[in-house]
Amino acid sequence: FAFNADKPGMMEQQADLFKSALKTVDVTFQNLDSSEISITDVSHYYDSDPTKVVQGLRDDKKKPMSLMADTTTANAQVRSLSETVRLDARTKLLNPKFYEGMLSTGYEGVREIQKRLRNTMGWSATAGEVDNFVFEDANGVFIEDEEMQQRLLDTNPNAFRDMVTTFLEANGRGYWETSEENIERLQELYAEVEDRIEGI
């Protein structure tokens, strides 16, 4: 929608005008303004990221540069989106202090880890800015480690099933390249967890 100078105070739908403006975008930008909520805590950061939308509208199909400002401290920094996603993954999802802290809270903690993995995949969908190692390392931490796998399953089987589904979806959509062995393990795990949840 846009305001029209010929009709003061009235808004009119202007989708074509909006799309033509987006076609010229070279840089996308978001502001991270809370140390309480990171880019994988909630979906609204990636839900509103226009990177792939802009790429699809541009005549040359070139992906715009994606930047994020971290204004959570007095020393504000602007980083690339991919750098911000890597930093977030290393400090939260892949950080033993974080995931062990989450696991110590029980059922809800496993759901929180799964939500963070799902939101990380969201950045792959809207911006294509998640490095392969993030999924590979997360798979190593939560799936390949059989003791961890059992902890997650025993604490919250539904969230663990969603985690397995997220890994499979990331691979199926082309966001994560991994070995056939890993995919087969995930498919088997999915069937096992589903049976357990259904009481079979």
JSON list of C-alpha atoms in Angstrom, two decimals:
[
{"chain": "A", "resi": 1, "resn": "PHE", "atom": "CA", "xyz": [0.00, 0.00, 0.00]},
{"chain": "A", "resi": 2, "resn": "ALA", "atom": "CA", "xyz": [1.10, 3.60, -0.58]},
{"chain": "A", "resi": 3, "resn": "PHE", "atom": "CA", "xyz": [-0.21, 7.05, 0.08]},
{"chain": "A", "resi": 4, "resn": "ASN", "atom": "CA", "xyz": [-1.44, 9.02, -2.93]},
{"chain": "A", "resi": 5, "resn": "ALA", "atom": "CA", "xyz": [-0.72, 12.78, -3.05]},
{"chain": "A", "resi": 6, "resn": "ASP", "atom": "CA", "xyz": [-3.93, 13.29, -5.04]},
{"chain": "A", "resi": 7, "resn": "LYS", "atom": "CA", "xyz": [-5.99, 11.66, -2.27]},
{"chain": "A", "resi": 8, "resn": "PRO", "atom": "CA", "xyz": [-4.60, 12.93, 1.05]},
{"chain": "A", "resi": 9, "resn": "GLY", "atom": "CA", "xyz": [-4.95, 10.45, 3.90]},
{"chain": "A", "resi": 10, "resn": "MET", "atom": "CA", "xyz": [-5.99, 7.61, 1.60]},
{"chain": "A", "resi": 11, "resn": "MET", "atom": "CA", "xyz": [-3.90, 4.51, 0.97]},
{"chain": "A", "resi": 12, "resn": "GLU", "atom": "CA", "xyz": [-4.10, 2.47, -2.21]},
{"chain": "A", "resi": 13, "resn": "GLN", "atom": "CA", "xyz": [-2.70, -0.91, -3.12]},
{"chain": "A", "resi": 14, "resn": "GLN", "atom": "CA", "xyz": [0.50, -0.40, -5.12]},
{"chain": "A", "resi": 15, "resn": "ALA", "atom": "CA", "xyz": [2.01, -3.89, -5.47]},
{"chain": "A", "resi": 16, "resn": "ASP", "atom": "CA", "xyz": [3.57, -3.17, -8.87]},
{"chain": "A", "resi": 17, "resn": "LEU", "atom": "CA", "xyz": [5.23, -0.01, -7.59]},
{"chain": "A", "resi": 18, "resn": "PHE", "atom": "CA", "xyz": [6.57, -1.89, -4.57]},
{"chain": "A", "resi": 19, "resn": "LYS", "atom": "CA", "xyz": [7.95, -4.71, -6.74]},
{"chain": "A", "resi": 20, "resn": "SER", "atom": "CA", "xyz": [9.59, -2.26, -9.14]},
{"chain": "A", "resi": 21, "resn": "ALA", "atom": "CA", "xyz": [11.33, -0.59, -6.18]},
{"chain": "A", "resi": 22, "resn": "LEU", "atom": "CA", "xyz": [12.51, -3.96, -4.81]},
{"chain": "A", "resi": 23, "resn": "LYS", "atom": "CA", "xyz": [14.00, -4.86, -8.20]},
{"chain": "A", "resi": 24, "resn": "THR", "atom": "CA", "xyz": [16.64, -2.15, -7.68]},
{"chain": "A", "resi": 25, "resn": "VAL", "atom": "CA", "xyz": [17.72, -3.20, -4.17]},
{"chain": "A", "resi": 26, "resn": "ASP", "atom": "CA", "xyz": [21.42, -4.03, -3.79]},
{"chain": "A", "resi": 27, "resn": "VAL", "atom": "CA", "xyz": [21.57, -4.37, 0.01]},
{"chain": "A", "resi": 28, "resn": "THR", "atom": "CA", "xyz": [19.11, -5.69, 2.60]},
{"chain": "A", "resi": 29, "resn": "PHE", "atom": "CA", "xyz": [19.46, -4.67, 6.23]},
{"chain": "A", "resi": 30, "resn": "GLN", "atom": "CA", "xyz": [18.04, -5.65, 9.60]},
{"chain": "A", "resi": 31, "resn": "ASN", "atom": "CA", "xyz": [18.70, -4.41, 13.10]},
{"chain": "A", "resi": 32, "resn": "LEU", "atom": "CA", "xyz": [19.30, -6.77, 16.02]},
{"chain": "A", "resi": 33, "resn": "ASP", "atom": "CA", "xyz": [18.44, -4.60, 18.99]},
{"chain": "A", "resi": 34, "resn": "SER", "atom": "CA", "xyz": [17.95, -7.02, 21.88]},
{"chain": "A", "resi": 35, "resn": "SER", "atom": "CA", "xyz": [20.46, -9.21, 23.66]},
{"chain": "A", "resi": 36, "resn": "GLU", "atom": "CA", "xyz": [17.46, -11.14, 25.02]},
{"chain": "A", "resi": 37, "resn": "ILE", "atom": "CA", "xyz": [16.26, -12.30, 21.59]},
{"chain": "A", "resi": 38, "resn": "SER", "atom": "CA", "xyz": [18.69, -13.51, 18.93]},
{"chain": "A", "resi": 39, "resn": "ILE", "atom": "CA", "xyz": [18.07, -14.19, 15.25]},
{"chain": "A", "resi": 40, "resn": "THR", "atom": "CA", "xyz": [17.21, -17.84, 15.91]},
{"chain": "A", "resi": 41, "resn": "ASP", "atom": "CA", "xyz": [15.09, -17.31, 19.03]},
{"chain": "A", "resi": 42, "resn": "VAL", "atom": "CA", "xyz": [12.07, -16.20, 17.04]},
{"chain": "A", "resi": 43, "resn": "SER", "atom": "CA", "xyz": [10.93, -16.56, 13.45]},
{"chain": "A", "resi": 44, "resn": "HIS", "atom": "CA", "xyz": [10.10, -12.92, 12.75]},
{"chain": "A", "resi": 45, "resn": "TYR", "atom": "CA", "xyz": [13.72, -12.05, 11.90]},
{"chain": "A", "resi": 46, "resn": "TYR", "atom": "CA", "xyz": [13.85, -14.46, 8.96]},
{"chain": "A", "resi": 47, "resn": "ASP", "atom": "CA", "xyz": [10.11, -14.18, 8.20]},
{"chain": "A", "resi": 48, "resn": "SER", "atom": "CA", "xyz": [10.66, -10.54, 7.28]},
{"chain": "A", "resi": 49, "resn": "ASP", "atom": "CA", "xyz": [14.01, -10.98, 5.51]},
{"chain": "A", "resi": 50, "resn": "PRO", "atom": "CA", "xyz": [13.57, -9.98, 1.84]},
{"chain": "A", "resi": 51, "resn": "THR", "atom": "CA", "xyz": [16.85, -11.38, 0.44]},
{"chain": "A", "resi": 52, "resn": "LYS", "atom": "CA", "xyz": [15.45, -14.14, -1.79]},
{"chain": "A", "resi": 53, "resn": "VAL", "atom": "CA", "xyz": [12.35, -12.09, -2.66]},
{"chain": "A", "resi": 54, "resn": "VAL", "atom": "CA", "xyz": [14.58, -9.30, -3.97]},
{"chain": "A", "resi": 55, "resn": "GLN", "atom": "CA", "xyz": [16.77, -11.81, -5.81]},
{"chain": "A", "resi": 56, "resn": "GLY", "atom": "CA", "xyz": [13.69, -13.24, -7.52]},
{"chain": "A", "resi": 57, "resn": "LEU", "atom": "CA", "xyz": [12.46, -9.81, -8.61]},
{"chain": "A", "resi": 58, "resn": "ARG", "atom": "CA", "xyz": [15.78, -8.47, -9.90]},
{"chain": "A", "resi": 59, "resn": "ASP", "atom": "CA", "xyz": [16.24, -8.71, -13.67]},
{"chain": "A", "resi": 60, "resn": "ASP", "atom": "CA", "xyz": [19.77, -10.11, -13.20]},
{"chain": "A", "resi": 61, "resn": "LYS", "atom": "CA", "xyz": [18.62, -12.52, -10.41]},
{"chain": "A", "resi": 62, "resn": "LYS", "atom": "CA", "xyz": [21.63, -11.38, -8.36]},
{"chain": "A", "resi": 63, "resn": "LYS", "atom": "CA", "xyz": [21.30, -11.91, -4.62]},
{"chain": "A", "resi": 64, "resn": "PRO", "atom": "CA", "xyz": [21.60, -8.63, -2.72]},
{"chain": "A", "resi": 65, "resn": "MET", "atom": "CA", "xyz": [24.18, -8.20, 0.00]},
{"chain": "A", "resi": 66, "resn": "SER", "atom": "CA", "xyz": [22.53, -8.93, 3.38]},
{"chain": "A", "resi": 67, "resn": "LEU", "atom": "CA", "xyz": [23.69, -7.00, 6.42]},
{"chain": "A", "resi": 68, "resn": "MET", "atom": "CA", "xyz": [22.67, -7.04, 10.07]},
{"chain": "A", "resi": 69, "resn": "ALA", "atom": "CA", "xyz": [23.48, -4.42, 12.68]},
{"chain": "A", "resi": 70, "resn": "ASP", "atom": "CA", "xyz": [24.11, -5.69, 16.19]},
{"chain": "A", "resi": 71, "resn": "THR", "atom": "CA", "xyz": [23.10, -2.78, 18.41]},
{"chain": "A", "resi": 72, "resn": "THR", "atom": "CA", "xyz": [22.77, -4.84, 21.60]},
{"chain": "A", "resi": 73, "resn": "THR", "atom": "CA", "xyz": [25.79, -3.08, 23.15]},
{"chain": "A", "resi": 74, "resn": "ALA", "atom": "CA", "xyz": [27.30, 0.40, 23.04]},
{"chain": "A", "resi": 75, "resn": "ASN", "atom": "CA", "xyz": [29.80, -0.91, 20.47]},
{"chain": "A", "resi": 76, "resn": "ALA", "atom": "CA", "xyz": [27.36, -1.48, 17.62]},
{"chain": "A", "resi": 77, "resn": "GLN", "atom": "CA", "xyz": [28.68, -3.62, 14.77]},
{"chain": "A", "resi": 78, "resn": "VAL", "atom": "CA", "xyz": [27.45, -4.28, 11.26]},
{"chain": "A", "resi": 79, "resn": "ARG", "atom": "CA", "xyz": [28.09, -7.81, 10.02]},
{"chain": "A", "resi": 80, "resn": "SER", "atom": "CA", "xyz": [27.07, -9.79, 6.98]},
{"chain": "A", "resi": 81, "resn": "LEU", "atom": "CA", "xyz": [24.00, -11.92, 7.56]},
{"chain": "A", "resi": 82, "resn": "SER", "atom": "CA", "xyz": [25.99, -15.12, 7.02]},
{"chain": "A", "resi": 83, "resn": "GLU", "atom": "CA", "xyz": [28.52, -14.01, 9.66]},
{"chain": "A", "resi": 84, "resn": "THR", "atom": "CA", "xyz": [25.68, -13.22, 12.07]},
{"chain": "A", "resi": 85, "resn": "VAL", "atom": "CA", "xyz": [24.10, -16.65, 11.52]},
{"chain": "A", "resi": 86, "resn": "ARG", "atom": "CA", "xyz": [27.48, -18.35, 12.11]},
{"chain": "A", "resi": 87, "resn": "LEU", "atom": "CA", "xyz": [28.03, -16.35, 15.29]},
{"chain": "A", "resi": 88, "resn": "ASP", "atom": "CA", "xyz": [24.55, -17.20, 16.56]},
{"chain": "A", "resi": 89, "resn": "ALA", "atom": "CA", "xyz": [25.00, -20.91, 15.79]},
{"chain": "A", "resi": 90, "resn": "ARG", "atom": "CA", "xyz": [28.34, -21.06, 17.56]},
{"chain": "A", "resi": 91, "resn": "THR", "atom": "CA", "xyz": [27.17, -19.18, 20.64]},
{"chain": "A", "resi": 92, "resn": "LYS", "atom": "CA", "xyz": [23.81, -20.95, 21.01]},
{"chain": "A", "resi": 93, "resn": "LEU", "atom": "CA", "xyz": [22.88, -24.08, 19.03]},
{"chain": "A", "resi": 94, "resn": "LEU", "atom": "CA", "xyz": [26.40, -25.59, 18.89]},
{"chain": "A", "resi": 95, "resn": "ASN", "atom": "CA", "xyz": [27.60, -24.31, 22.27]},
{"chain": "A", "resi": 96, "resn": "PRO", "atom": "CA", "xyz": [27.68, -27.03, 24.98]},
{"chain": "A", "resi": 97, "resn": "LYS", "atom": "CA", "xyz": [27.01, -24.46, 27.72]},
{"chain": "A", "resi": 98, "resn": "PHE", "atom": "CA", "xyz": [23.84, -23.41, 25.91]},
{"chain": "A", "resi": 99, "resn": "TYR", "atom": "CA", "xyz": [22.40, -26.80, 25.01]},
{"chain": "A", "resi": 100, "resn": "GLU", "atom": "CA", "xyz": [23.36, -28.42, 28.31]},
{"chain": "A", "resi": 101, "resn": "GLY", "atom": "CA", "xyz": [21.69, -25.51, 30.08]},
{"chain": "A", "resi": 102, "resn": "MET", "atom": "CA", "xyz": [18.58, -26.07, 27.98]},
{"chain": "A", "resi": 103, "resn": "LEU", "atom": "CA", "xyz": [18.64, -29.81, 28.63]},
{"chain": "A", "resi": 104, "resn": "SER", "atom": "CA", "xyz": [18.87, -29.21, 32.38]},
{"chain": "A", "resi": 105, "resn": "THR", "atom": "CA", "xyz": [15.42, -27.60, 32.23]},
{"chain": "A", "resi": 106, "resn": "GLY", "atom": "CA", "xyz": [13.89, -30.80, 30.85]},
{"chain": "A", "resi": 107, "resn": "TYR", "atom": "CA", "xyz": [11.01, -31.07, 28.40]},
{"chain": "A", "resi": 108, "resn": "GLU", "atom": "CA", "xyz": [10.86, -27.39, 27.45]},
{"chain": "A", "resi": 109, "resn": "GLY", "atom": "CA", "xyz": [14.64, -27.22, 26.98]},
{"chain": "A", "resi": 110, "resn": "VAL", "atom": "CA", "xyz": [14.57, -29.86, 24.24]},
{"chain": "A", "resi": 111, "resn": "ARG", "atom": "CA", "xyz": [11.77, -27.96, 22.52]},
{"chain": "A", "resi": 112, "resn": "GLU", "atom": "CA", "xyz": [13.90, -24.79, 22.72]},
{"chain": "A", "resi": 113, "resn": "ILE", "atom": "CA", "xyz": [16.87, -26.53, 21.05]},
{"chain": "A", "resi": 114, "resn": "GLN", "atom": "CA", "xyz": [14.56, -27.84, 18.30]},
{"chain": "A", "resi": 115, "resn": "LYS", "atom": "CA", "xyz": [13.02, -24.40, 17.79]},
{"chain": "A", "resi": 116, "resn": "ARG", "atom": "CA", "xyz": [16.48, -22.88, 17.37]},
{"chain": "A", "resi": 117, "resn": "LEU", "atom": "CA", "xyz": [17.39, -25.54, 14.77]},
{"chain": "A", "resi": 118, "resn": "ARG", "atom": "CA", "xyz": [14.11, -24.88, 12.91]},
{"chain": "A", "resi": 119, "resn": "ASN", "atom": "CA", "xyz": [14.68, -21.12, 12.95]},
{"chain": "A", "resi": 120, "resn": "THR", "atom": "CA", "xyz": [18.24, -21.63, 11.68]},
{"chain": "A", "resi": 121, "resn": "MET", "atom": "CA", "xyz": [16.77, -23.52, 8.73]},
{"chain": "A", "resi": 122, "resn": "GLY", "atom": "CA", "xyz": [14.44, -20.56, 8.23]},
{"chain": "A", "resi": 123, "resn": "TRP", "atom": "CA", "xyz": [17.47, -18.44, 7.35]},
{"chain": "A", "resi": 124, "resn": "SER", "atom": "CA", "xyz": [18.34, -20.98, 4.65]},
{"chain": "A", "resi": 125, "resn": "ALA", "atom": "CA", "xyz": [14.83, -20.62, 3.23]},
{"chain": "A", "resi": 126, "resn": "THR", "atom": "CA", "xyz": [14.60, -16.83, 3.16]},
{"chain": "A", "resi": 127, "resn": "ALA", "atom": "CA", "xyz": [18.22, -15.81, 2.65]},
{"chain": "A", "resi": 128, "resn": "GLY", "atom": "CA", "xyz": [20.35, -18.86, 1.83]},
{"chain": "A", "resi": 129, "resn": "GLU", "atom": "CA", "xyz": [22.86, -17.69, 4.43]},
{"chain": "A", "resi": 130, "resn": "VAL", "atom": "CA", "xyz": [23.44, -20.81, 6.57]},
{"chain": "A", "resi": 131, "resn": "ASP", "atom": "CA", "xyz": [26.76, -22.58, 6.07]},
{"chain": "A", "resi": 132, "resn": "ASN", "atom": "CA", "xyz": [26.66, -26.34, 5.58]},
{"chain": "A", "resi": 133, "resn": "PHE", "atom": "CA", "xyz": [28.83, -26.89, 8.67]},
{"chain": "A", "resi": 134, "resn": "VAL", "atom": "CA", "xyz": [26.05, -25.57, 10.93]},
{"chain": "A", "resi": 135, "resn": "PHE", "atom": "CA", "xyz": [23.73, -28.45, 10.01]},
{"chain": "A", "resi": 136, "resn": "GLU", "atom": "CA", "xyz": [26.61, -30.94, 9.88]},
{"chain": "A", "resi": 137, "resn": "ASP", "atom": "CA", "xyz": [27.88, -29.97, 13.32]},
{"chain": "A", "resi": 138, "resn": "ALA", "atom": "CA", "xyz": [24.37, -29.91, 14.79]},
{"chain": "A", "resi": 139, "resn": "ASN", "atom": "CA", "xyz": [23.81, -33.40, 13.39]},
{"chain": "A", "resi": 140, "resn": "GLY", "atom": "CA", "xyz": [27.06, -34.46, 15.05]},
{"chain": "A", "resi": 141, "resn": "VAL", "atom": "CA", "xyz": [26.01, -33.03, 18.42]},
{"chain": "A", "resi": 142, "resn": "PHE", "atom": "CA", "xyz": [22.37, -34.13, 18.55]},
{"chain": "A", "resi": 143, "resn": "ILE", "atom": "CA", "xyz": [22.09, -37.18, 16.28]},
{"chain": "A", "resi": 144, "resn": "GLU", "atom": "CA", "xyz": [25.45, -38.95, 15.88]},
{"chain": "A", "resi": 145, "resn": "ASP", "atom": "CA", "xyz": [26.10, -38.92, 19.63]},
{"chain": "A", "resi": 146, "resn": "GLU", "atom": "CA", "xyz": [23.93, -41.83, 20.74]},
{"chain": "A", "resi": 147, "resn": "GLU", "atom": "CA", "xyz": [23.93, -40.78, 24.40]},
{"chain": "A", "resi": 148, "resn": "MET", "atom": "CA", "xyz": [22.71, -37.29, 23.46]},
{"chain": "A", "resi": 149, "resn": "GLN", "atom": "CA", "xyz": [20.17, -38.80, 21.09]},
{"chain": "A", "resi": 150, "resn": "GLN", "atom": "CA", "xyz": [18.74, -40.91, 23.92]},
{"chain": "A", "resi": 151, "resn": "ARG", "atom": "CA", "xyz": [18.62, -37.94, 26.30]},
{"chain": "A", "resi": 152, "resn": "LEU", "atom": "CA", "xyz": [16.64, -35.90, 23.81]},
{"chain": "A", "resi": 153, "resn": "LEU", "atom": "CA", "xyz": [14.31, -38.79, 23.03]},
{"chain": "A", "resi": 154, "resn": "ASP", "atom": "CA", "xyz": [13.67, -39.62, 26.69]},
{"chain": "A", "resi": 155, "resn": "THR", "atom": "CA", "xyz": [13.11, -35.98, 27.68]},
{"chain": "A", "resi": 156, "resn": "ASN", "atom": "CA", "xyz": [10.84, -34.84, 24.85]},
{"chain": "A", "resi": 157, "resn": "PRO", "atom": "CA", "xyz": [10.14, -37.38, 22.08]},
{"chain": "A", "resi": 158, "resn": "ASN", "atom": "CA", "xyz": [7.92, -34.96, 20.13]},
{"chain": "A", "resi": 159, "resn": "ALA", "atom": "CA", "xyz": [10.58, -32.25, 19.95]},
{"chain": "A", "resi": 160, "resn": "PHE", "atom": "CA", "xyz": [13.19, -34.86, 19.07]},
{"chain": "A", "resi": 161, "resn": "ARG", "atom": "CA", "xyz": [10.99, -36.12, 16.21]},
{"chain": "A", "resi": 162, "resn": "ASP", "atom": "CA", "xyz": [10.67, -32.50, 15.00]},
{"chain": "A", "resi": 163, "resn": "MET", "atom": "CA", "xyz": [14.45, -32.15, 15.17]},
{"chain": "A", "resi": 164, "resn": "VAL", "atom": "CA", "xyz": [14.92, -35.25, 13.01]},
{"chain": "A", "resi": 165, "resn": "THR", "atom": "CA", "xyz": [12.29, -33.90, 10.59]},
{"chain": "A", "resi": 166, "resn": "THR", "atom": "CA", "xyz": [14.11, -30.55, 10.40]},
{"chain": "A", "resi": 167, "resn": "PHE", "atom": "CA", "xyz": [17.38, -32.24, 9.44]},
{"chain": "A", "resi": 168, "resn": "LEU", "atom": "CA", "xyz": [15.60, -34.30, 6.77]},
{"chain": "A", "resi": 169, "resn": "GLU", "atom": "CA", "xyz": [13.82, -31.22, 5.45]},
{"chain": "A", "resi": 170, "resn": "ALA", "atom": "CA", "xyz": [17.05, -29.20, 5.34]},
{"chain": "A", "resi": 171, "resn": "ASN", "atom": "CA", "xyz": [18.61, -31.93, 3.23]},
{"chain": "A", "resi": 172, "resn": "GLY", "atom": "CA", "xyz": [15.53, -32.40, 1.05]},
{"chain": "A", "resi": 173, "resn": "ARG", "atom": "CA", "xyz": [15.38, -28.69, 0.24]},
{"chain": "A", "resi": 174, "resn": "GLY", "atom": "CA", "xyz": [19.06, -28.60, -0.64]},
{"chain": "A", "resi": 175, "resn": "TYR", "atom": "CA", "xyz": [20.14, -26.51, 2.36]},
{"chain": "A", "resi": 176, "resn": "TRP", "atom": "CA", "xyz": [22.35, -29.25, 3.82]},
{"chain": "A", "resi": 177, "resn": "GLU", "atom": "CA", "xyz": [24.64, -31.59, 1.92]},
{"chain": "A", "resi": 178, "resn": "THR", "atom": "CA", "xyz": [25.56, -34.67, 3.92]},
{"chain": "A", "resi": 179, "resn": "SER", "atom": "CA", "xyz": [26.30, -38.36, 3.55]},
{"chain": "A", "resi": 180, "resn": "GLU", "atom": "CA", "xyz": [23.74, -40.98, 2.59]},
{"chain": "A", "resi": 181, "resn": "GLU", "atom": "CA", "xyz": [24.63, -42.69, 5.86]},
{"chain": "A", "resi": 182, "resn": "ASN", "atom": "CA", "xyz": [23.45, -39.65, 7.83]},
{"chain": "A", "resi": 183, "resn": "ILE", "atom": "CA", "xyz": [20.18, -39.46, 5.89]},
{"chain": "A", "resi": 184, "resn": "GLU", "atom": "CA", "xyz": [19.51, -43.18, 6.33]},
{"chain": "A", "resi": 185, "resn": "ARG", "atom": "CA", "xyz": [20.21, -42.85, 10.07]},
{"chain": "A", "resi": 186, "resn": "LEU", "atom": "CA", "xyz": [17.75, -39.94, 10.29]},
{"chain": "A", "resi": 187, "resn": "GLN", "atom": "CA", "xyz": [15.06, -41.83, 8.36]},
{"chain": "A", "resi": 188, "resn": "GLU", "atom": "CA", "xyz": [15.44, -44.84, 10.65]},
{"chain": "A", "resi": 189, "resn": "LEU", "atom": "CA", "xyz": [15.36, -42.60, 13.71]},
{"chain": "A", "resi": 190, "resn": "TYR", "atom": "CA", "xyz": [12.19, -40.92, 12.50]},
{"chain": "A", "resi": 191, "resn": "ALA", "atom": "CA", "xyz": [10.44, -44.28, 12.18]},
{"chain": "A", "resi": 192, "resn": "GLU", "atom": "CA", "xyz": [11.65, -45.38, 15.64]},
{"chain": "A", "resi": 193, "resn": "VAL", "atom": "CA", "xyz": [10.57, -42.15, 17.33]},
{"chain": "A", "resi": 194, "resn": "GLU", "atom": "CA", "xyz": [7.21, -42.18, 15.56]},
{"chain": "A", "resi": 195, "resn": "ASP", "atom": "CA", "xyz": [6.60, -45.75, 16.79]},
{"chain": "A", "resi": 196, "resn": "ARG", "atom": "CA", "xyz": [7.52, -44.75, 20.32]},
{"chain": "A", "resi": 197, "resn": "ILE", "atom": "CA", "xyz": [5.20, -41.73, 20.29]},
{"chain": "A", "resi": 198, "resn": "GLU", "atom": "CA", "xyz": [2.37, -43.88, 18.89]},
{"chain": "A", "resi": 199, "resn": "GLY", "atom": "CA", "xyz": [3.06, -46.53, 21.52]},
{"chain": "A", "resi": 200, "resn": "ILE", "atom": "CA", "xyz": [3.94, -49.29, 19.05]}
]
